[in-house]
Amino acid sequence: MYIYNVTINIAEDVHDKWVKWMKETHIPEMLNTGKFIKALMSRVMVEEEMGGITYAIQYTAKNKTDLENYYKEDAEALRAKSAIFEGKFVAFRTELEVISQHEENT
């Protein structure tokens, strides 16, 4: 599995609108591409010198091919939709390869 991690610092004056957009529009659109099997949105617990609030959104792909197809087929169009928040965020994207996964036994 691969994780497409997007870390975003969003300005406080558009924070609430952005969170709503992420949860109700953007994340569902990402999942609807068929390239990802799940998404996790987390708040990064750090105070940024530049201000704003930071989040990490992790989209899990079953394989590298699905992730590469997302880049080729969907990334440009979906990123363009964030233009409504132009100048209000900074994004940093990374790919993570899952080596192993462990869960607590209940």
Tab-separated table of C-alpha atoms in Angstrom:
chain	number	residue	atom	x	y	z
A	1	MET	CA	0.000	0.000	0.000
A	2	TYR	CA	0.956	3.610	-0.508
A	3	ILE	CA	-0.089	6.702	1.374
A	4	TYR	CA	-0.399	10.014	-0.424
A	5	ASN	CA	0.093	12.502	2.405
A	6	VAL	CA	-0.890	16.141	1.970
A	7	THR	CA	0.132	18.478	4.791
A	8	ILE	CA	-1.692	21.797	4.604
A	9	ASN	CA	-1.429	24.963	6.651
A	10	ILE	CA	-4.674	26.916	6.267
A	11	ALA	CA	-5.263	30.534	7.269
A	12	GLU	CA	-7.497	30.966	10.287
A	13	ASP	CA	-9.893	33.366	8.540
A	14	VAL	CA	-11.005	30.615	6.106
A	15	HIS	CA	-10.369	27.629	8.388
A	16	ASP	CA	-13.975	26.637	9.111
A	17	LYS	CA	-15.049	26.979	5.464
A	18	TRP	CA	-12.000	24.952	4.344
A	19	VAL	CA	-12.599	22.121	6.860
A	20	LYS	CA	-16.221	21.862	5.723
A	21	TRP	CA	-15.095	21.823	2.060
A	22	MET	CA	-12.492	19.152	2.761
A	23	LYS	CA	-14.901	16.876	4.626
A	24	GLU	CA	-17.954	17.341	2.416
A	25	THR	CA	-16.441	17.932	-1.034
A	26	HIS	CA	-12.729	17.357	-1.565
A	27	ILE	CA	-12.116	14.124	0.352
A	28	PRO	CA	-15.229	12.466	-1.131
A	29	GLU	CA	-14.076	13.541	-4.616
A	30	MET	CA	-10.632	12.053	-3.972
A	31	LEU	CA	-12.195	8.760	-2.881
A	32	ASN	CA	-14.585	8.822	-5.852
A	33	THR	CA	-11.611	8.661	-8.241
A	34	GLY	CA	-11.408	4.976	-7.335
A	35	LYS	CA	-7.660	5.353	-6.729
A	36	PHE	CA	-7.837	5.426	-2.915
A	37	ILE	CA	-9.439	3.027	-0.459
A	38	LYS	CA	-9.584	5.365	2.541
A	39	ALA	CA	-8.675	8.821	3.805
A	40	LEU	CA	-7.652	10.075	7.227
A	41	MET	CA	-7.723	13.773	8.132
A	42	SER	CA	-5.702	14.771	11.200
A	43	ARG	CA	-4.835	18.067	12.820
A	44	VAL	CA	-1.111	18.549	13.341
A	45	MET	CA	-0.604	19.531	16.962
A	46	VAL	CA	1.984	22.248	16.444
A	47	GLU	CA	1.992	26.028	16.745
A	48	GLU	CA	3.207	27.507	13.475
A	49	GLU	CA	5.305	30.669	13.592
A	50	MET	CA	3.594	31.795	10.392
A	51	GLY	CA	0.162	31.273	11.967
A	52	GLY	CA	-2.653	29.220	10.543
A	53	ILE	CA	-3.730	25.703	11.434
A	54	THR	CA	-2.007	22.634	10.013
A	55	TYR	CA	-3.594	19.371	8.902
A	56	ALA	CA	-2.311	16.120	7.397
A	57	ILE	CA	-4.638	14.270	5.070
A	58	GLN	CA	-3.579	10.728	4.234
A	59	TYR	CA	-5.098	8.960	1.254
A	60	THR	CA	-4.357	5.217	1.071
A	61	ALA	CA	-3.848	3.591	-2.322
A	62	LYS	CA	-3.717	-0.192	-2.763
A	63	ASN	CA	-0.667	0.022	-5.013
A	64	LYS	CA	1.765	2.330	-6.790
A	65	THR	CA	-0.146	2.021	-10.068
A	66	ASP	CA	-3.319	3.489	-8.527
A	67	LEU	CA	-1.299	6.376	-7.099
A	68	GLU	CA	0.448	7.025	-10.426
A	69	ASN	CA	-2.902	6.918	-12.224
A	70	TYR	CA	-4.257	9.501	-9.783
A	71	TYR	CA	-1.387	11.829	-10.725
A	72	LYS	CA	-1.970	11.285	-14.463
A	73	GLU	CA	-5.764	11.317	-14.520
A	74	ASP	CA	-7.109	13.300	-11.554
A	75	ALA	CA	-4.553	15.382	-9.642
A	76	GLU	CA	-4.542	18.498	-11.818
A	77	ALA	CA	-8.328	18.865	-11.919
A	78	LEU	CA	-8.820	18.174	-8.222
A	79	ARG	CA	-6.012	20.522	-7.148
A	80	ALA	CA	-7.508	23.261	-9.338
A	81	LYS	CA	-10.696	23.133	-7.268
A	82	SER	CA	-8.763	24.447	-4.247
A	83	ALA	CA	-8.448	27.796	-6.081
A	84	ILE	CA	-11.310	29.107	-3.941
A	85	PHE	CA	-8.722	29.200	-1.113
A	86	GLU	CA	-5.931	30.699	-3.273
A	87	GLY	CA	-3.312	32.486	-1.175
A	88	LYS	CA	-4.798	31.126	2.056
A	89	PHE	CA	-2.900	27.838	2.300
A	90	VAL	CA	0.452	26.184	1.862
A	91	ALA	CA	0.552	22.496	0.863
A	92	PHE	CA	3.358	19.957	1.102
A	93	ARG	CA	2.855	16.556	-0.522
A	94	THR	CA	4.710	13.303	0.163
A	95	GLU	CA	4.362	9.641	-0.765
A	96	LEU	CA	4.789	6.952	1.855
A	97	GLU	CA	5.217	3.253	1.159
A	98	VAL	CA	3.599	1.103	3.856
A	99	ILE	CA	6.164	-1.456	5.023
A	100	SER	CA	4.114	-3.045	7.771
A	101	GLN	CA	0.924	-2.389	9.699
A	102	HIS	CA	0.190	-3.390	13.277
A	103	GLU	CA	-2.993	-3.228	15.297
A	104	GLU	CA	-3.817	-3.889	18.911
A	105	ASN	CA	-5.344	-7.276	19.598
A	106	THR	CA	-8.666	-6.939	21.381
